[in-house]
PDB file of C-alpha atoms in Angstrom:
ATOM      1  CA  ASN A   1     -23.321 -38.200 -21.425  1.00 69.00           C
ATOM      2  CA  ASP A   2     -21.580 -41.538 -22.728  1.00 70.00           C
ATOM      3  CA  ILE A   3     -18.080 -40.183 -22.215  1.00 65.00           C
ATOM      4  CA  ALA A   4     -18.997 -38.730 -18.489  1.00 63.00           C
ATOM      5  CA  GLN A   5     -20.486 -42.286 -17.720  1.00 67.00           C
ATOM      6  CA  GLN A   6     -17.264 -43.851 -18.736  1.00 66.00           C
ATOM      7  CA  LEU A   7     -15.400 -41.624 -16.776  1.00 62.00           C
ATOM      8  CA  ALA A   8     -17.889 -42.062 -13.848  1.00 63.00           C
ATOM      9  CA  ALA A   9     -17.502 -45.873 -14.241  1.00 66.00           C
ATOM     10  CA  VAL A  10     -13.408 -45.406 -13.304  1.00 60.00           C
ATOM     11  CA  SER A  11     -13.820 -42.618 -10.746  1.00 58.00           C
ATOM     12  CA  SER A  12     -13.269 -43.534  -7.236  1.00 57.00           C
ATOM     13  CA  VAL A  13     -15.998 -40.906  -6.061  1.00 53.00           C
ATOM     14  CA  PRO A  14     -19.402 -42.126  -7.628  1.00 54.00           C
ATOM     15  CA  GLY A  15     -21.095 -39.666  -9.377  1.00 59.00           C
ATOM     16  CA  ALA A  16     -18.090 -37.001  -9.233  1.00 64.00           C
ATOM     17  CA  ILE A  17     -17.875 -37.256 -12.994  1.00 69.00           C
ATOM     18  CA  THR A  18     -20.967 -35.583 -15.108  1.00 72.00           C
ATOM     19  CA  PRO A  19     -21.519 -34.393 -18.471  1.00 71.00           C
ATOM     20  CA  GLU A  20     -21.778 -31.021 -17.025  1.00 78.00           C
ATOM     21  CA  LEU A  21     -18.391 -31.273 -15.086  1.00 79.00           C
ATOM     22  CA  LEU A  22     -16.749 -32.614 -18.392  1.00 79.00           C
ATOM     23  CA  THR A  23     -18.170 -30.122 -20.422  1.00 82.00           C
ATOM     24  CA  MET A  24     -17.332 -27.277 -17.440  1.00 86.00           C
ATOM     25  CA  THR A  25     -13.501 -28.563 -17.478  1.00 89.00           C
ATOM     26  CA  VAL A  26     -13.060 -28.528 -21.152  1.00 91.00           C
ATOM     27  CA  GLY A  27     -15.032 -25.469 -21.947  1.00 92.00           C
ATOM     28  CA  SER A  28     -12.419 -23.527 -19.581  1.00 93.00           C
ATOM     29  CA  ALA A  29      -9.523 -25.440 -20.318  1.00 95.00           C
ATOM     30  CA  VAL A  30      -9.173 -24.890 -23.861  1.00 97.00           C
ATOM     31  CA  PRO A  31      -9.414 -21.268 -23.852  1.00 97.00           C
ATOM     32  CA  ILE A  32      -6.964 -21.208 -21.219  1.00 95.00           C
ATOM     33  CA  LEU A  33      -4.526 -23.305 -23.207  1.00 97.00           C
ATOM     34  CA  PHE A  34      -5.024 -20.794 -25.924  1.00 96.00           C
ATOM     35  CA  ALA A  35      -4.389 -17.855 -23.963  1.00 95.00           C
ATOM     36  CA  ALA A  36      -1.388 -19.238 -22.278  1.00 94.00           C
ATOM     37  CA  ASP A  37       0.256 -20.279 -25.510  1.00 95.00           C
ATOM     38  CA  ARG A  38      -0.575 -16.310 -27.215  1.00 93.00           C
ATOM     39  CA  SER A  39       0.815 -14.649 -23.901  1.00 93.00           C
ATOM     40  CA  GLY A  40       3.571 -17.218 -23.198  1.00 92.00           C
ATOM     41  CA  ASP A  41       2.483 -17.395 -19.378  1.00 91.00           C
ATOM     42  CA  ALA A  42       1.915 -21.146 -18.761  1.00 92.00           C
ATOM     43  CA  ASP A  43       1.249 -20.293 -15.241  1.00 90.00           C
ATOM     44  CA  ILE A  44      -2.413 -19.645 -15.489  1.00 91.00           C
ATOM     45  CA  LEU A  45      -2.581 -23.243 -16.645  1.00 93.00           C
ATOM     46  CA  ARG A  46      -2.227 -23.953 -12.881  1.00 90.00           C
ATOM     47  CA  GLY A  47      -5.017 -25.994 -11.336  1.00 88.00           C
ATOM     48  CA  THR A  48      -6.464 -27.304 -14.640  1.00 91.00           C
ATOM     49  CA  PHE A  49      -3.431 -28.878 -15.964  1.00 93.00           C
ATOM     50  CA  THR A  50      -0.447 -30.824 -14.091  1.00 90.00           C
ATOM     51  CA  ASP A  51       2.888 -29.344 -13.505  1.00 89.00           C
ATOM     52  CA  GLN A  52       4.286 -31.620 -16.412  1.00 91.00           C
ATOM     53  CA  VAL A  53       2.031 -29.953 -18.722  1.00 93.00           C
ATOM     54  CA  ILE A  54       2.820 -26.626 -17.459  1.00 92.00           C
ATOM     55  CA  THR A  55       6.257 -27.330 -18.070  1.00 92.00           C
ATOM     56  CA  GLN A  56       5.863 -28.552 -21.343  1.00 93.00           C
ATOM     57  CA  ARG A  57       3.991 -25.433 -22.427  1.00 94.00           C
ATOM     58  CA  ARG A  58       6.377 -23.346 -21.191  1.00 91.00           C
ATOM     59  CA  GLY A  59       8.960 -24.595 -23.863  1.00 90.00           C
ATOM     60  CA  LEU A  60       6.325 -24.190 -26.502  1.00 90.00           C
ATOM     61  CA  PRO A  61       4.831 -20.870 -26.576  1.00 89.00           C
ATOM     62  CA  GLY A  62       3.302 -19.579 -29.965  1.00 91.00           C
ATOM     63  CA  SER A  63       2.646 -23.275 -31.133  1.00 92.00           C
ATOM     64  CA  LEU A  64      -1.107 -22.457 -31.152  1.00 93.00           C
ATOM     65  CA  ASN A  65      -0.427 -19.729 -33.827  1.00 90.00           C
ATOM     66  CA  GLY A  66      -2.123 -17.434 -31.782  1.00 91.00           C
ATOM     67  CA  ASP A  67      -5.656 -18.850 -32.798  1.00 95.00           C
ATOM     68  CA  THR A  68      -8.761 -18.438 -30.750  1.00 96.00           C
ATOM     69  CA  PRO A  69     -10.887 -21.650 -30.035  1.00 97.00           C
ATOM     70  CA  VAL A  70     -14.354 -21.531 -31.083  1.00 97.00           C
ATOM     71  CA  SER A  71     -15.552 -25.138 -30.539  1.00 96.00           C
ATOM     72  CA  VAL A  72     -14.607 -28.378 -29.342  1.00 95.00           C
ATOM     73  CA  THR A  73     -15.331 -32.048 -30.216  1.00 93.00           C
ATOM     74  CA  LEU A  74     -14.564 -34.723 -28.078  1.00 87.00           C
ATOM     75  CA  HIS A  75     -13.891 -38.534 -28.869  1.00 86.00           C
ATOM     76  CA  LEU A  76     -12.790 -40.816 -25.955  1.00 81.00           C
ATOM     77  CA  VAL A  77     -10.074 -42.875 -26.949  1.00 82.00           C
ATOM     78  CA  GLY A  78      -9.441 -45.160 -23.905  1.00 73.00           C
ATOM     79  CA  ALA A  79      -9.012 -45.580 -20.142  1.00 69.00           C
ATOM     80  CA  PRO A  80      -5.298 -46.554 -19.497  1.00 68.00           C
ATOM     81  CA  THR A  81      -3.804 -46.177 -15.694  1.00 69.00           C
ATOM     82  CA  HIS A  82      -1.001 -44.127 -14.705  1.00 69.00           C
ATOM     83  CA  ASP A  83       0.870 -44.199 -11.420  1.00 73.00           C
ATOM     84  CA  GLY A  84      -2.021 -46.507 -10.607  1.00 72.00           C
ATOM     85  CA  LYS A  85      -4.838 -43.972 -11.086  1.00 71.00           C
ATOM     86  CA  PRO A  86      -7.483 -43.892 -13.779  1.00 70.00           C
ATOM     87  CA  VAL A  87      -6.646 -41.688 -16.678  1.00 80.00           C
ATOM     88  CA  ILE A  88      -9.077 -40.883 -19.279  1.00 82.00           C
ATOM     89  CA  ARG A  89      -7.642 -40.290 -23.160  1.00 87.00           C
ATOM     90  CA  VAL A  90      -9.729 -37.817 -25.362  1.00 88.00           C
ATOM     91  CA  HIS A  91      -8.939 -36.700 -28.604  1.00 93.00           C
ATOM     92  CA  LEU A  92      -9.928 -33.134 -29.147  1.00 95.00           C
ATOM     93  CA  VAL A  93     -10.739 -31.424 -32.439  1.00 96.00           C
ATOM     94  CA  ILE A  94     -10.805 -27.775 -31.936  1.00 97.00           C
ATOM     95  CA  ALA A  95     -12.356 -25.518 -34.362  1.00 97.00           C
ATOM     96  CA  THR A  96     -10.283 -22.094 -34.242  1.00 97.00           C
ATOM     97  CA  ARG A  97     -10.274 -18.732 -35.918  1.00 97.00           C
ATOM     98  CA  SER A  98      -6.981 -16.970 -36.688  1.00 94.00           C
ATOM     99  CA  THR A  99      -6.280 -13.308 -36.147  1.00 90.00           C
ATOM    100  CA  ASP A 100      -7.021 -12.542 -39.849  1.00 94.00           C
ATOM    101  CA  GLY A 101     -10.404 -14.292 -39.551  1.00 93.00           C
ATOM    102  CA  GLY A 102      -9.755 -17.673 -41.290  1.00 95.00           C
ATOM    103  CA  THR A 103     -11.028 -20.842 -40.014  1.00 96.00           C
ATOM    104  CA  GLY A 104      -8.844 -23.821 -38.793  1.00 95.00           C
ATOM    105  CA  ALA A 105      -9.003 -26.781 -36.733  1.00 95.00           C
ATOM    106  CA  ASN A 106      -6.289 -28.076 -34.336  1.00 94.00           C
ATOM    107  CA  SER A 107      -6.053 -31.586 -33.150  1.00 95.00           C
ATOM    108  CA  GLN A 108      -5.013 -32.678 -29.627  1.00 96.00           C
ATOM    109  CA  PHE A 109      -4.903 -35.819 -26.956  1.00 95.00           C
ATOM    110  CA  TRP A 110      -5.351 -35.150 -23.657  1.00 94.00           C
ATOM    111  CA  ASP A 111      -4.909 -37.345 -20.693  1.00 91.00           C
ATOM    112  CA  PHE A 112      -7.457 -36.706 -17.961  1.00 88.00           C
ATOM    113  CA  THR A 113      -6.331 -37.698 -14.387  1.00 86.00           C
ATOM    114  CA  ILE A 114      -9.242 -38.257 -12.327  1.00 80.00           C
ATOM    115  CA  ASP A 115      -9.654 -37.180  -8.545  1.00 76.00           C
ATOM    116  CA  THR A 116      -6.004 -35.703  -8.261  1.00 80.00           C
ATOM    117  CA  GLN A 117      -4.296 -33.595  -6.237  1.00 81.00           C
ATOM    118  CA  VAL A 118      -2.813 -29.963  -7.793  1.00 81.00           C
ATOM    119  CA  VAL A 119      -0.580 -27.294  -6.592  1.00 80.00           C
ATOM    120  CA  VAL A 120      -1.995 -23.845  -6.963  1.00 82.00           C
ATOM    121  CA  GLY A 121      -1.063 -20.552  -5.642  1.00 83.00           C
ATOM    122  CA  LYS A 122      -3.332 -18.679  -3.140  1.00 90.00           C
ATOM    123  CA  THR A 123      -5.392 -15.699  -4.028  1.00 88.00           C
ATOM    124  CA  THR A 124      -3.870 -13.402  -1.529  1.00 92.00           C
ATOM    125  CA  CYS A 125      -0.707 -13.576   0.432  1.00 93.00           C
ATOM    126  CA  PRO A 126      -0.795 -14.644   3.957  1.00 93.00           C
ATOM    127  CA  ASN A 127       2.069 -12.825   4.913  1.00 93.00           C
ATOM    128  CA  CYS A 128       1.734  -9.392   3.571  1.00 95.00           C
ATOM    129  CA  GLY A 129      -1.940  -9.327   2.174  1.00 93.00           C
ATOM    130  CA  ALA A 130      -1.003  -8.346  -1.581  1.00 94.00           C
ATOM    131  CA  PRO A 131      -3.024 -10.045  -4.058  1.00 93.00           C
ATOM    132  CA  ILE A 132      -1.333 -13.002  -5.873  1.00 91.00           C
ATOM    133  CA  PRO A 133      -1.614 -13.059  -9.899  1.00 86.00           C
ATOM    134  CA  GLU A 134      -3.477 -16.160 -11.185  1.00 79.00           C
ATOM    135  CA  GLY A 135      -1.004 -18.936 -11.555  1.00 78.00           C
ATOM    136  CA  ARG A 136       1.831 -17.581  -9.398  1.00 86.00           C
ATOM    137  CA  LEU A 137       3.253 -19.294  -6.280  1.00 87.00           C
ATOM    138  CA  ILE A 138       5.382 -17.043  -5.038  1.00 90.00           C
ATOM    139  CA  CYS A 139       4.402 -13.337  -3.803  1.00 92.00           C
ATOM    140  CA  VAL A 140       5.789 -10.361  -6.302  1.00 90.00           C
ATOM    141  CA  HIS A 141       5.911  -8.159  -2.988  1.00 91.00           C
ATOM    142  CA  CYS A 142       7.259 -10.286  -0.185  1.00 95.00           C
ATOM    143  CA  HIS A 143       8.376 -13.277  -2.129  1.00 93.00           C
ATOM    144  CA  THR A 144       6.604 -15.698   0.421  1.00 93.00           C
ATOM    145  CA  ASP A 145       5.520 -19.133  -0.991  1.00 92.00           C
ATOM    146  CA  VAL A 146       1.986 -19.143  -1.450  1.00 91.00           C
ATOM    147  CA  ARG A 147       1.455 -22.720  -2.581  1.00 86.00           C
ATOM    148  CA  GLN A 148      -1.661 -25.052  -1.468  1.00 85.00           C
ATOM    149  CA  VAL A 149      -2.582 -28.406  -2.552  1.00 85.00           C
ATOM    150  CA  VAL A 150      -6.139 -28.800  -3.329  1.00 81.00           C
ATOM    151  CA  SER A 151      -8.276 -31.660  -4.902  1.00 81.00           C
ATOM    152  CA  ALA A 152      -9.548 -31.768  -8.462  1.00 80.00           C
ATOM    153  CA  PRO A 153     -11.874 -33.977 -10.196  1.00 78.00           C
ATOM    154  CA  LEU A 154     -10.437 -33.790 -13.554  1.00 85.00           C
ATOM    155  CA  VAL A 155      -6.894 -32.318 -14.491  1.00 89.00           C
ATOM    156  CA  VAL A 156      -5.205 -32.256 -17.812  1.00 93.00           C
ATOM    157  CA  SER A 157      -1.976 -34.658 -17.233  1.00 91.00           C
ATOM    158  CA  ARG A 158      -0.773 -34.921 -20.493  1.00 92.00           C
ATOM    159  CA  LEU A 159      -1.021 -32.887 -23.475  1.00 93.00           C
ATOM    160  CA  GLU A 160      -0.188 -34.268 -27.124  1.00 93.00           C
ATOM    161  CA  LEU A 161      -0.582 -31.360 -30.262  1.00 89.00           C
ATOM    162  CA  TYR A 162      -0.823 -32.703 -33.520  1.00 81.00           C
TER     163      TYR A 162
END
């Protein structure tokens, strides 16, 4: 609740940042990040992570050792601005389980940009009607560009692994 209240205080949309939104965002983003790392497919990060983070992750597949996240503890670090927008920096300590059943921890810093626009792909091609795989921006059948810009209340705009 404390982190959500501090996030809401810097948001341009009153009441947009709630404990539920923060929990939902982190709760879905962490497993997606680990899945992208295991598969080497950073495109599945689209919509939750910025293009800059997706590009970074493309260059570092496998850096999370194939582990699976079990739980996350968040620590609010600060609220700087980036390009004139409020950014919330949090330290995540992610409890993990390895493929052999061992336990570990992963330490990361994430910057969340509040109330921003992200590029995502449509789920169906407007040209040929084919389904578009998650995170893809070009139809694999007819090569139509399926990009669209959507608003997102929280997006991970920077990611640092330690």
